[in-house]
PDB file of C-alpha atoms in Angstrom:
ATOM      1  CA  MET A   1      -6.838   5.997 -43.982  1.00 43.00           C
ATOM      2  CA  PRO A   2      -3.944   3.654 -43.502  1.00 47.00           C
ATOM      3  CA  LEU A   3      -1.684   3.440 -40.841  1.00 50.00           C
ATOM      4  CA  PRO A   4       1.810   3.734 -40.831  1.00 54.00           C
ATOM      5  CA  GLY A   5       4.346   0.483 -42.234  1.00 74.00           C
ATOM      6  CA  ILE A   6       4.296  -2.627 -40.736  1.00 81.00           C
ATOM      7  CA  ASP A   7       7.397  -2.834 -42.537  1.00 79.00           C
ATOM      8  CA  THR A   8       9.084  -0.225 -40.609  1.00 79.00           C
ATOM      9  CA  ALA A   9       8.284  -1.996 -37.078  1.00 79.00           C
ATOM     10  CA  LEU A  10       9.025  -5.447 -38.836  1.00 81.00           C
ATOM     11  CA  ASN A  11      12.638  -4.001 -39.761  1.00 79.00           C
ATOM     12  CA  VAL A  12      13.409  -2.383 -36.533  1.00 78.00           C
ATOM     13  CA  LEU A  13      12.183  -5.738 -34.672  1.00 74.00           C
ATOM     14  CA  ALA A  14      14.077  -8.086 -36.939  1.00 75.00           C
ATOM     15  CA  SER A  15      17.540  -5.955 -36.514  1.00 74.00           C
ATOM     16  CA  ARG A  16      17.298  -6.199 -32.704  1.00 70.00           C
ATOM     17  CA  VAL A  17      17.071  -9.930 -33.043  1.00 59.00           C
ATOM     18  CA  GLY A  18      19.896 -10.035 -35.862  1.00 51.00           C
ATOM     19  CA  GLN A  19      22.508 -11.269 -33.709  1.00 48.00           C
ATOM     20  CA  ASP A  20      20.590 -14.270 -32.446  1.00 47.00           C
ATOM     21  CA  GLY A  21      20.462 -16.855 -34.432  1.00 47.00           C
ATOM     22  CA  ALA A  22      17.850 -18.784 -33.097  1.00 49.00           C
ATOM     23  CA  SER A  23      15.309 -15.994 -33.607  1.00 73.00           C
ATOM     24  CA  ALA A  24      12.982 -16.790 -36.492  1.00 80.00           C
ATOM     25  CA  LEU A  25      13.005 -13.136 -37.124  1.00 84.00           C
ATOM     26  CA  ALA A  26      17.086 -12.875 -37.409  1.00 82.00           C
ATOM     27  CA  HIS A  27      17.938 -11.278 -40.797  1.00 86.00           C
ATOM     28  CA  LEU A  28      14.842 -10.915 -42.401  1.00 89.00           C
ATOM     29  CA  TYR A  29      14.034  -7.710 -43.969  1.00 91.00           C
ATOM     30  CA  ALA A  30      10.567  -6.299 -45.225  1.00 94.00           C
ATOM     31  CA  ARG A  31       9.992  -3.641 -48.067  1.00 94.00           C
ATOM     32  CA  PRO A  32       7.308  -3.379 -50.790  1.00 95.00           C
ATOM     33  CA  ILE A  33       7.305  -5.189 -53.929  1.00 97.00           C
ATOM     34  CA  ARG A  34       8.255  -4.005 -57.039  1.00 97.00           C
ATOM     35  CA  ASP A  35       7.686  -5.001 -60.649  1.00 97.00           C
ATOM     36  CA  GLU A  36      10.735  -6.883 -60.579  1.00 98.00           C
ATOM     37  CA  ASP A  37       9.219  -9.109 -57.782  1.00 98.00           C
ATOM     38  CA  LEU A  38       6.781 -10.738 -60.212  1.00 98.00           C
ATOM     39  CA  ASP A  39       8.650 -13.933 -61.420  1.00 98.00           C
ATOM     40  CA  PHE A  40       9.136 -14.449 -57.974  1.00 98.00           C
ATOM     41  CA  LEU A  41       5.619 -14.053 -56.685  1.00 98.00           C
ATOM     42  CA  PHE A  42       4.293 -16.697 -59.231  1.00 98.00           C
ATOM     43  CA  ASP A  43       6.766 -19.023 -57.625  1.00 98.00           C
ATOM     44  CA  LEU A  44       5.544 -18.248 -54.508  1.00 98.00           C
ATOM     45  CA  TYR A  45       2.154 -18.434 -55.754  1.00 98.00           C
ATOM     46  CA  ALA A  46       2.621 -21.752 -57.548  1.00 97.00           C
ATOM     47  CA  SER A  47       4.367 -23.142 -54.254  1.00 96.00           C
ATOM     48  CA  THR A  48       1.403 -22.691 -52.391  1.00 94.00           C
ATOM     49  CA  ARG A  49      -0.640 -24.472 -54.736  1.00 94.00           C
ATOM     50  CA  ALA A  50       1.856 -27.321 -55.472  1.00 94.00           C
ATOM     51  CA  GLU A  51      -0.180 -30.280 -53.878  1.00 92.00           C
ATOM     52  CA  GLU A  52      -3.609 -29.239 -55.712  1.00 93.00           C
ATOM     53  CA  MET A  53      -1.753 -29.106 -58.976  1.00 96.00           C
ATOM     54  CA  ALA A  54      -0.094 -32.655 -58.897  1.00 94.00           C
ATOM     55  CA  ALA A  55      -3.579 -34.155 -58.280  1.00 95.00           C
ATOM     56  CA  THR A  56      -5.499 -32.470 -61.486  1.00 94.00           C
ATOM     57  CA  GLY A  57      -3.463 -34.786 -63.714  1.00 94.00           C
ATOM     58  CA  TRP A  58      -2.643 -31.991 -66.279  1.00 96.00           C
ATOM     59  CA  THR A  59       0.480 -31.698 -67.970  1.00 96.00           C
ATOM     60  CA  PRO A  60       3.003 -28.930 -66.685  1.00 96.00           C
ATOM     61  CA  VAL A  61       2.496 -26.830 -69.568  1.00 97.00           C
ATOM     62  CA  GLU A  62      -1.031 -26.960 -68.723  1.00 97.00           C
ATOM     63  CA  GLN A  63      -0.347 -26.409 -65.233  1.00 97.00           C
ATOM     64  CA  GLN A  64       1.847 -23.378 -65.592  1.00 97.00           C
ATOM     65  CA  GLY A  65      -0.832 -21.591 -68.107  1.00 98.00           C
ATOM     66  CA  PHE A  66      -3.914 -22.356 -65.064  1.00 98.00           C
ATOM     67  CA  LEU A  67      -1.641 -20.995 -62.541  1.00 98.00           C
ATOM     68  CA  HIS A  68      -0.258 -17.957 -64.253  1.00 98.00           C
ATOM     69  CA  GLN A  69      -3.945 -16.967 -64.979  1.00 98.00           C
ATOM     70  CA  GLN A  70      -4.689 -17.406 -61.288  1.00 97.00           C
ATOM     71  CA  PHE A  71      -1.766 -15.465 -60.255  1.00 98.00           C
ATOM     72  CA  GLN A  72      -2.995 -12.486 -62.214  1.00 98.00           C
ATOM     73  CA  PHE A  73      -6.149 -12.526 -61.064  1.00 98.00           C
ATOM     74  CA  GLN A  74      -5.150 -12.598 -57.286  1.00 97.00           C
ATOM     75  CA  HIS A  75      -2.615  -9.853 -57.871  1.00 97.00           C
ATOM     76  CA  ARG A  76      -4.965  -7.441 -59.736  1.00 97.00           C
ATOM     77  CA  TYR A  77      -8.105  -8.348 -57.557  1.00 96.00           C
ATOM     78  CA  TYR A  78      -5.545  -7.096 -54.425  1.00 96.00           C
ATOM     79  CA  GLN A  79      -4.044  -4.135 -56.236  1.00 94.00           C
ATOM     80  CA  GLU A  80      -7.540  -3.056 -56.702  1.00 95.00           C
ATOM     81  CA  HIS A  81      -9.413  -3.773 -53.712  1.00 94.00           C
ATOM     82  CA  TYR A  82      -6.719  -2.638 -51.584  1.00 93.00           C
ATOM     83  CA  HIS A  83      -4.920  -0.261 -53.714  1.00 86.00           C
ATOM     84  CA  ASP A  84      -3.562   1.444 -49.941  1.00 90.00           C
ATOM     85  CA  ALA A  85      -2.405  -1.628 -48.396  1.00 94.00           C
ATOM     86  CA  GLN A  86       1.039  -2.780 -47.984  1.00 95.00           C
ATOM     87  CA  PHE A  87       2.392  -5.549 -50.106  1.00 97.00           C
ATOM     88  CA  LEU A  88       5.453  -6.296 -48.905  1.00 96.00           C
ATOM     89  CA  LEU A  89       8.264  -8.684 -50.075  1.00 97.00           C
ATOM     90  CA  LEU A  90       9.993 -10.743 -47.094  1.00 96.00           C
ATOM     91  CA  LEU A  91      13.566 -11.550 -47.483  1.00 95.00           C
ATOM     92  CA  ARG A  92      16.370 -12.899 -45.529  1.00 92.00           C
ATOM     93  CA  ARG A  93      19.973 -12.507 -46.127  1.00 90.00           C
ATOM     94  CA  GLY A  94      19.020 -10.576 -49.066  1.00 93.00           C
ATOM     95  CA  THR A  95      17.006 -13.800 -50.621  1.00 96.00           C
ATOM     96  CA  PRO A  96      13.044 -13.643 -50.898  1.00 98.00           C
ATOM     97  CA  ILE A  97      11.299 -15.931 -49.203  1.00 97.00           C
ATOM     98  CA  GLY A  98       7.890 -14.792 -48.936  1.00 97.00           C
ATOM     99  CA  ARG A  99       5.647 -12.242 -49.016  1.00 97.00           C
ATOM    100  CA  LEU A 100       3.060 -10.201 -46.189  1.00 97.00           C
ATOM    101  CA  TYR A 101       0.293  -8.584 -47.673  1.00 97.00           C
ATOM    102  CA  TRP A 102      -1.231  -6.283 -44.709  1.00 96.00           C
ATOM    103  CA  TRP A 103      -3.858  -3.572 -45.133  1.00 95.00           C
ATOM    104  CA  HIS A 104      -4.390  -1.968 -41.540  1.00 92.00           C
ATOM    105  CA  THR A 105      -6.571   1.173 -41.150  1.00 89.00           C
ATOM    106  CA  ALA A 106      -7.934   3.144 -38.227  1.00 87.00           C
ATOM    107  CA  SER A 107     -10.357   0.986 -37.269  1.00 90.00           C
ATOM    108  CA  ARG A 108      -9.318  -2.398 -38.059  1.00 90.00           C
ATOM    109  CA  ALA A 109      -6.999  -4.620 -39.645  1.00 95.00           C
ATOM    110  CA  THR A 110      -7.238  -7.587 -42.480  1.00 96.00           C
ATOM    111  CA  LEU A 111      -4.428 -10.053 -43.228  1.00 97.00           C
ATOM    112  CA  ILE A 112      -4.723 -10.222 -46.996  1.00 97.00           C
ATOM    113  CA  ASP A 113      -2.150 -12.840 -47.210  1.00 96.00           C
ATOM    114  CA  ILE A 114       1.100 -14.249 -45.869  1.00 96.00           C
ATOM    115  CA  SER A 115       2.919 -17.021 -48.018  1.00 95.00           C
ATOM    116  CA  LEU A 116       6.617 -18.443 -47.656  1.00 96.00           C
ATOM    117  CA  MET A 117       8.195 -20.542 -49.742  1.00 97.00           C
ATOM    118  CA  PRO A 118       8.759 -23.935 -48.885  1.00 96.00           C
ATOM    119  CA  ALA A 119      12.536 -24.386 -47.406  1.00 96.00           C
ATOM    120  CA  VAL A 120      11.629 -21.495 -44.981  1.00 95.00           C
ATOM    121  CA  ARG A 121       7.851 -23.187 -43.799  1.00 92.00           C
ATOM    122  CA  GLY A 122       7.762 -24.410 -40.274  1.00 90.00           C
ATOM    123  CA  GLN A 123      10.307 -22.856 -38.880  1.00 90.00           C
ATOM    124  CA  GLY A 124       8.494 -20.512 -36.647  1.00 91.00           C
ATOM    125  CA  LEU A 125       8.474 -17.268 -39.186  1.00 92.00           C
ATOM    126  CA  GLY A 126       5.184 -17.329 -39.681  1.00 92.00           C
ATOM    127  CA  SER A 127       4.146 -17.380 -36.152  1.00 92.00           C
ATOM    128  CA  ALA A 128       6.910 -14.957 -35.473  1.00 91.00           C
ATOM    129  CA  VAL A 129       5.365 -12.315 -38.234  1.00 92.00           C
ATOM    130  CA  LEU A 130       2.142 -12.605 -36.654  1.00 93.00           C
ATOM    131  CA  GLU A 131       3.487 -11.924 -33.409  1.00 91.00           C
ATOM    132  CA  LEU A 132       4.037  -8.549 -34.620  1.00 90.00           C
ATOM    133  CA  LEU A 133       0.925  -8.145 -36.374  1.00 92.00           C
ATOM    134  CA  THR A 134      -1.199  -8.597 -33.417  1.00 93.00           C
ATOM    135  CA  ARG A 135       0.669  -6.626 -31.105  1.00 90.00           C
ATOM    136  CA  GLN A 136       0.554  -3.810 -33.711  1.00 89.00           C
ATOM    137  CA  VAL A 137      -3.171  -3.865 -33.628  1.00 92.00           C
ATOM    138  CA  ASP A 138      -3.362  -4.191 -30.119  1.00 92.00           C
ATOM    139  CA  LYS A 139      -1.877  -1.126 -29.707  1.00 89.00           C
ATOM    140  CA  GLN A 140      -5.040   0.625 -31.524  1.00 90.00           C
ATOM    141  CA  ALA A 141      -6.965  -2.211 -29.457  1.00 93.00           C
ATOM    142  CA  GLN A 142      -8.948  -3.267 -32.935  1.00 93.00           C
ATOM    143  CA  PRO A 143      -9.895  -6.476 -34.845  1.00 96.00           C
ATOM    144  CA  ILE A 144      -7.950  -8.292 -37.239  1.00 97.00           C
ATOM    145  CA  SER A 145      -9.782  -9.917 -40.011  1.00 97.00           C
ATOM    146  CA  LEU A 146      -8.465 -12.901 -42.447  1.00 97.00           C
ATOM    147  CA  HIS A 147      -9.506 -15.630 -45.412  1.00 95.00           C
ATOM    148  CA  VAL A 148      -8.094 -19.001 -44.899  1.00 94.00           C
ATOM    149  CA  GLU A 149      -8.899 -22.266 -46.924  1.00 90.00           C
ATOM    150  CA  PRO A 150     -10.667 -25.098 -44.578  1.00 89.00           C
ATOM    151  CA  GLU A 151      -7.694 -27.776 -45.422  1.00 85.00           C
ATOM    152  CA  ASN A 152      -4.919 -24.799 -44.985  1.00 86.00           C
ATOM    153  CA  PRO A 153      -2.996 -26.186 -41.899  1.00 85.00           C
ATOM    154  CA  ALA A 154      -2.277 -22.581 -41.024  1.00 89.00           C
ATOM    155  CA  HIS A 155      -5.958 -22.210 -39.628  1.00 87.00           C
ATOM    156  CA  ARG A 156      -4.785 -23.953 -36.635  1.00 90.00           C
ATOM    157  CA  LEU A 157      -1.777 -21.475 -35.902  1.00 92.00           C
ATOM    158  CA  TYR A 158      -4.529 -18.505 -36.228  1.00 95.00           C
ATOM    159  CA  ARG A 159      -6.804 -20.257 -33.439  1.00 94.00           C
ATOM    160  CA  ARG A 160      -3.897 -20.327 -31.184  1.00 94.00           C
ATOM    161  CA  PHE A 161      -3.766 -16.280 -31.811  1.00 95.00           C
ATOM    162  CA  GLY A 162      -7.417 -16.003 -30.836  1.00 95.00           C
ATOM    163  CA  PHE A 163      -8.662 -15.950 -34.573  1.00 97.00           C
ATOM    164  CA  GLU A 164     -12.510 -17.782 -34.403  1.00 97.00           C
ATOM    165  CA  VAL A 165     -13.984 -18.837 -37.396  1.00 96.00           C
ATOM    166  CA  VAL A 166     -17.192 -16.193 -38.137  1.00 97.00           C
ATOM    167  CA  ALA A 167     -18.030 -17.874 -42.153  1.00 96.00           C
ATOM    168  CA  ASP A 168     -17.671 -20.787 -43.722  1.00 95.00           C
ATOM    169  CA  ASN A 169     -18.518 -20.323 -47.352  1.00 93.00           C
ATOM    170  CA  ARG A 170     -16.994 -23.730 -48.217  1.00 87.00           C
ATOM    171  CA  VAL A 171     -14.209 -22.226 -50.201  1.00 90.00           C
ATOM    172  CA  TYR A 172     -12.613 -20.162 -47.574  1.00 92.00           C
ATOM    173  CA  LEU A 173     -13.341 -19.731 -43.674  1.00 94.00           C
ATOM    174  CA  LYS A 174     -13.277 -16.162 -42.499  1.00 96.00           C
ATOM    175  CA  MET A 175     -11.674 -15.634 -39.350  1.00 97.00           C
ATOM    176  CA  GLU A 176     -11.688 -12.581 -37.104  1.00 98.00           C
ATOM    177  CA  ARG A 177      -9.678 -11.877 -33.721  1.00 97.00           C
ATOM    178  CA  ALA A 178     -11.736  -9.517 -31.505  1.00 96.00           C
ATOM    179  CA  ALA A 179     -10.232  -6.532 -30.400  1.00 93.00           C
ATOM    180  CA  ARG A 180      -7.972  -6.398 -27.244  1.00 88.00           C
ATOM    181  CA  ALA A 181      -5.977  -3.880 -25.432  1.00 76.00           C
ATOM    182  CA  LEU A 182      -2.406  -4.547 -25.455  1.00 70.00           C
ATOM    183  CA  ASP A 183      -2.115  -5.822 -21.772  1.00 62.00           C
ATOM    184  CA  ASP A 184      -5.039  -8.414 -22.573  1.00 53.00           C
ATOM    185  CA  ARG A 185      -3.118 -11.092 -23.449  1.00 50.00           C
ATOM    186  CA  ALA A 186      -3.676 -13.918 -21.174  1.00 49.00           C
ATOM    187  CA  ASN A 187      -3.828 -16.718 -23.799  1.00 48.00           C
ATOM    188  CA  ARG A 188      -0.139 -16.071 -25.335  1.00 49.00           C
ATOM    189  CA  PRO A 189       0.555 -17.888 -28.530  1.00 41.00           C
ATOM    190  CA  VAL A 190       2.683 -21.173 -27.669  1.00 38.00           C
ATOM    191  CA  PRO A 191       5.559 -21.388 -29.667  1.00 40.00           C
ATOM    192  CA  PRO A 192       4.630 -23.119 -33.092  1.00 41.00           C
ATOM    193  CA  THR A 193       4.413 -26.558 -34.441  1.00 40.00           C
ATOM    194  CA  GLN A 194       6.026 -27.692 -37.281  1.00 40.00           C
ATOM    195  CA  GLY A 195       3.791 -26.596 -40.393  1.00 44.00           C
ATOM    196  CA  ASN A 196       3.090 -24.885 -43.632  1.00 48.00           C
ATOM    197  CA  ASP A 197       3.271 -21.121 -42.846  1.00 55.00           C
ATOM    198  CA  HIS A 198       0.776 -19.467 -45.935  1.00 58.00           C
ATOM    199  CA  HIS A 199      -2.387 -19.114 -46.648  1.00 59.00           C
ATOM    200  CA  GLU A 200      -4.677 -17.968 -49.651  1.00 49.00           C
ATOM    201  CA  CYS A 201      -7.041 -14.966 -49.076  1.00 47.00           C
ATOM    202  CA  THR A 202      -9.514 -12.726 -50.812  1.00 38.00           C
TER     203      THR A 202
END
Protein backbone atom coordinates (compact mmCIF):
# COMPACT_ATOMS: atom_id res chain seq x y z
CA MET A 1 0.00 0.00 0.00
CA PRO A 2 1.64 3.28 -1.09
CA LEU A 3 2.07 6.07 1.43
CA PRO A 4 1.06 9.72 0.91
CA GLY A 5 2.90 11.46 -1.90
CA ILE A 6 6.42 12.78 -1.76
CA ASP A 7 5.33 15.47 -4.23
CA THR A 8 3.34 17.20 -1.48
CA ALA A 9 6.31 17.22 0.89
CA LEU A 10 8.63 18.40 -1.88
CA ASN A 11 6.32 21.22 -2.95
CA VAL A 12 5.77 22.39 0.63
CA LEU A 13 9.51 22.47 1.30
CA ALA A 14 10.24 24.20 -2.01
CA SER A 15 7.63 26.86 -1.26
CA ARG A 16 9.28 27.56 2.09
CA VAL A 17 12.64 28.22 0.47
CA GLY A 18 11.16 29.86 -2.61
CA GLN A 19 12.47 33.29 -1.62
CA ASP A 20 15.98 31.92 -1.13
CA GLY A 21 17.58 31.91 -4.55
CA ALA A 22 20.60 30.08 -3.14
CA SER A 23 18.56 26.98 -2.28
CA ALA A 24 18.67 24.12 -4.79
CA LEU A 25 14.94 23.59 -4.18
CA ALA A 26 13.94 27.19 -4.84
CA HIS A 27 11.10 27.45 -7.38
CA LEU A 28 10.93 23.67 -7.73
CA TYR A 29 7.58 21.98 -8.28
CA ALA A 30 6.68 18.30 -8.67
CA ARG A 31 3.56 16.83 -10.24
CA PRO A 32 2.51 13.45 -11.67
CA ILE A 33 3.66 12.85 -15.24
CA ARG A 34 1.09 13.12 -18.03
CA ASP A 35 0.91 11.76 -21.56
CA GLU A 36 1.91 15.15 -22.93
CA ASP A 37 5.18 14.90 -20.97
CA LEU A 38 6.42 11.88 -22.92
CA ASP A 39 8.39 13.92 -25.46
CA PHE A 40 10.27 15.69 -22.67
CA LEU A 41 10.78 12.43 -20.80
CA PHE A 42 12.29 10.89 -23.91
CA ASP A 43 14.67 13.84 -24.34
CA LEU A 44 15.62 13.49 -20.68
CA TYR A 45 16.24 9.77 -21.07
CA ALA A 46 18.31 10.35 -24.21
CA SER A 47 20.44 12.92 -22.37
CA THR A 48 21.41 10.31 -19.77
CA ARG A 49 22.76 8.05 -22.53
CA ALA A 50 24.42 10.68 -24.73
CA GLU A 51 28.00 9.62 -23.96
CA GLU A 52 27.14 5.98 -24.53
CA MET A 53 25.55 6.77 -27.90
CA ALA A 54 28.49 8.91 -28.99
CA ALA A 55 30.76 5.88 -28.62
CA THR A 56 28.64 3.58 -30.79
CA GLY A 57 29.52 5.03 -34.17
CA TRP A 58 25.85 4.83 -35.14
CA THR A 59 24.16 7.44 -37.30
CA PRO A 60 21.83 9.93 -35.56
CA VAL A 61 18.85 8.08 -37.05
CA GLU A 62 20.10 4.76 -35.67
CA GLN A 63 20.73 6.32 -32.27
CA GLN A 64 17.26 7.86 -32.13
CA GLY A 65 15.61 4.59 -33.15
CA PHE A 66 17.48 2.65 -30.48
CA LEU A 67 16.80 5.24 -27.78
CA HIS A 68 13.09 5.40 -28.58
CA GLN A 69 12.86 1.62 -28.31
CA GLN A 70 14.74 1.56 -25.01
CA PHE A 71 12.76 4.46 -23.58
CA GLN A 72 9.45 2.82 -24.42
CA PHE A 73 10.62 -0.45 -22.88
CA GLN A 74 11.75 1.30 -19.71
CA HIS A 75 8.58 3.38 -19.42
CA ARG A 76 6.37 0.33 -19.86
CA TYR A 77 8.45 -1.70 -17.39
CA TYR A 78 8.20 0.95 -14.67
CA GLN A 79 4.46 1.39 -15.16
CA GLU A 80 3.82 -2.36 -14.99
CA HIS A 81 6.16 -3.28 -12.13
CA TYR A 82 5.64 -0.17 -9.98
CA HIS A 83 2.03 0.57 -10.88
CA ASP A 84 1.32 2.32 -7.57
CA ALA A 85 4.56 4.31 -7.50
CA GLN A 86 4.79 8.08 -7.90
CA PHE A 87 6.02 9.07 -11.34
CA LEU A 88 6.77 12.76 -10.95
CA LEU A 89 7.86 15.50 -13.31
CA LEU A 90 10.21 18.05 -11.74
CA LEU A 91 9.75 21.64 -12.89
CA ARG A 92 11.51 24.89 -12.06
CA ARG A 93 9.59 28.09 -12.73
CA GLY A 94 7.21 26.00 -14.81
CA THR A 95 9.90 24.49 -17.05
CA PRO A 96 10.45 20.71 -16.91
CA ILE A 97 13.96 19.88 -15.68
CA GLY A 98 13.80 16.25 -14.58
CA ARG A 99 11.88 13.34 -13.20
CA LEU A 100 11.56 11.56 -9.86
CA TYR A 101 10.16 8.03 -9.75
CA TRP A 102 9.55 6.95 -6.16
CA TRP A 103 7.88 3.92 -4.58
CA HIS A 104 7.14 4.09 -0.85
CA THR A 105 5.09 1.47 0.97
CA ALA A 106 4.35 0.79 4.62
CA SER A 107 7.51 -1.32 4.93
CA ARG A 108 10.15 0.09 2.58
CA ALA A 109 11.00 2.59 -0.14
CA THR A 110 12.59 2.32 -3.58
CA LEU A 111 14.19 5.15 -5.49
CA ILE A 112 13.29 3.94 -8.97
CA ASP A 113 14.89 6.84 -10.79
CA ILE A 114 15.93 10.44 -10.45
CA SER A 115 17.18 12.15 -13.61
CA LEU A 116 17.93 15.79 -14.36
CA MET A 117 18.56 17.60 -17.62
CA PRO A 118 22.24 18.44 -18.25
CA ALA A 119 21.68 22.18 -17.71
CA VAL A 120 20.69 21.68 -14.06
CA ARG A 121 23.06 18.88 -13.06
CA GLY A 122 25.82 19.57 -10.58
CA GLN A 123 23.87 22.32 -8.80
CA GLY A 124 22.93 20.35 -5.69
CA LEU A 125 19.36 19.61 -6.70
CA GLY A 126 19.86 15.84 -6.66
CA SER A 127 21.32 16.09 -3.15
CA ALA A 128 18.47 18.29 -1.94
CA VAL A 129 15.83 15.88 -3.23
CA LEU A 130 17.69 12.89 -1.80
CA GLU A 131 17.89 14.61 1.58
CA LEU A 132 14.12 15.07 1.55
CA LEU A 133 13.52 11.45 0.53
CA THR A 134 15.72 10.05 3.29
CA ARG A 135 14.09 12.27 5.90
CA GLN A 136 10.63 11.12 4.83
CA VAL A 137 11.65 7.45 5.04
CA ASP A 138 13.41 7.95 8.37
CA LYS A 139 10.10 9.05 9.85
CA GLN A 140 8.99 5.42 9.44
CA ALA A 141 12.46 3.97 10.18
CA GLN A 142 12.42 2.11 6.85
CA PRO A 143 15.15 1.01 4.41
CA ILE A 144 15.59 2.46 0.92
CA SER A 145 16.94 0.60 -2.10
CA LEU A 146 18.00 1.65 -5.59
CA HIS A 147 19.96 0.44 -8.61
CA VAL A 148 22.69 2.45 -10.32
CA GLU A 149 25.20 1.74 -13.07
CA PRO A 150 28.75 1.22 -11.69
CA GLU A 151 30.21 3.97 -13.88
CA ASN A 152 27.56 6.52 -12.87
CA PRO A 153 29.17 9.07 -10.51
CA ALA A 154 25.87 9.31 -8.61
CA HIS A 155 26.80 6.21 -6.61
CA ARG A 156 29.33 8.31 -4.68
CA LEU A 157 26.52 10.67 -3.67
CA TYR A 158 24.42 7.73 -2.50
CA ARG A 159 27.29 6.49 -0.34
CA ARG A 160 27.43 9.86 1.40
CA PHE A 161 23.76 9.42 2.26
CA GLY A 162 24.42 6.04 3.85
CA PHE A 163 23.73 3.69 0.94
CA GLU A 164 25.90 0.58 0.65
CA VAL A 165 26.36 -1.83 -2.25
CA VAL A 166 24.60 -5.11 -1.46
CA ALA A 167 24.73 -6.74 -4.92
CA ASP A 168 26.55 -6.31 -8.23
CA ASN A 169 25.37 -8.07 -11.39
CA ARG A 170 27.99 -6.22 -13.51
CA VAL A 171 25.26 -4.13 -15.11
CA TYR A 172 23.82 -2.43 -12.02
CA LEU A 173 24.87 -1.98 -8.43
CA LYS A 174 22.07 -2.61 -5.97
CA MET A 175 22.44 -0.20 -3.09
CA GLU A 176 20.53 -0.09 0.16
CA ARG A 177 20.31 2.36 3.01
CA ALA A 178 19.47 0.59 6.25
CA ALA A 179 16.46 1.65 8.28
CA ARG A 180 17.22 4.27 10.87
CA ALA A 181 15.31 6.56 13.19
CA LEU A 182 14.98 10.21 12.20
CA ASP A 183 17.29 11.35 15.01
CA ASP A 184 19.98 8.79 14.05
CA ARG A 185 21.76 11.05 11.58
CA ALA A 186 25.32 11.25 12.83
CA ASN A 187 26.64 10.97 9.27
CA ARG A 188 24.78 13.96 7.95
CA PRO A 189 25.39 14.56 4.23
CA VAL A 190 27.93 17.19 3.29
CA PRO A 191 27.31 19.73 0.51
CA PRO A 192 27.39 18.03 -2.90
CA THR A 193 30.38 17.95 -5.20
CA GLN A 194 29.93 18.78 -8.86
CA GLY A 195 28.70 15.85 -10.91
CA ASN A 196 25.81 14.28 -12.76
CA ASP A 197 22.61 14.03 -10.74
CA HIS A 198 21.00 11.14 -12.56
CA HIS A 199 20.85 7.39 -12.50
CA GLU A 200 19.11 4.52 -14.22
CA CYS A 201 17.21 1.96 -12.16
CA THR A 202 15.34 -1.23 -12.86
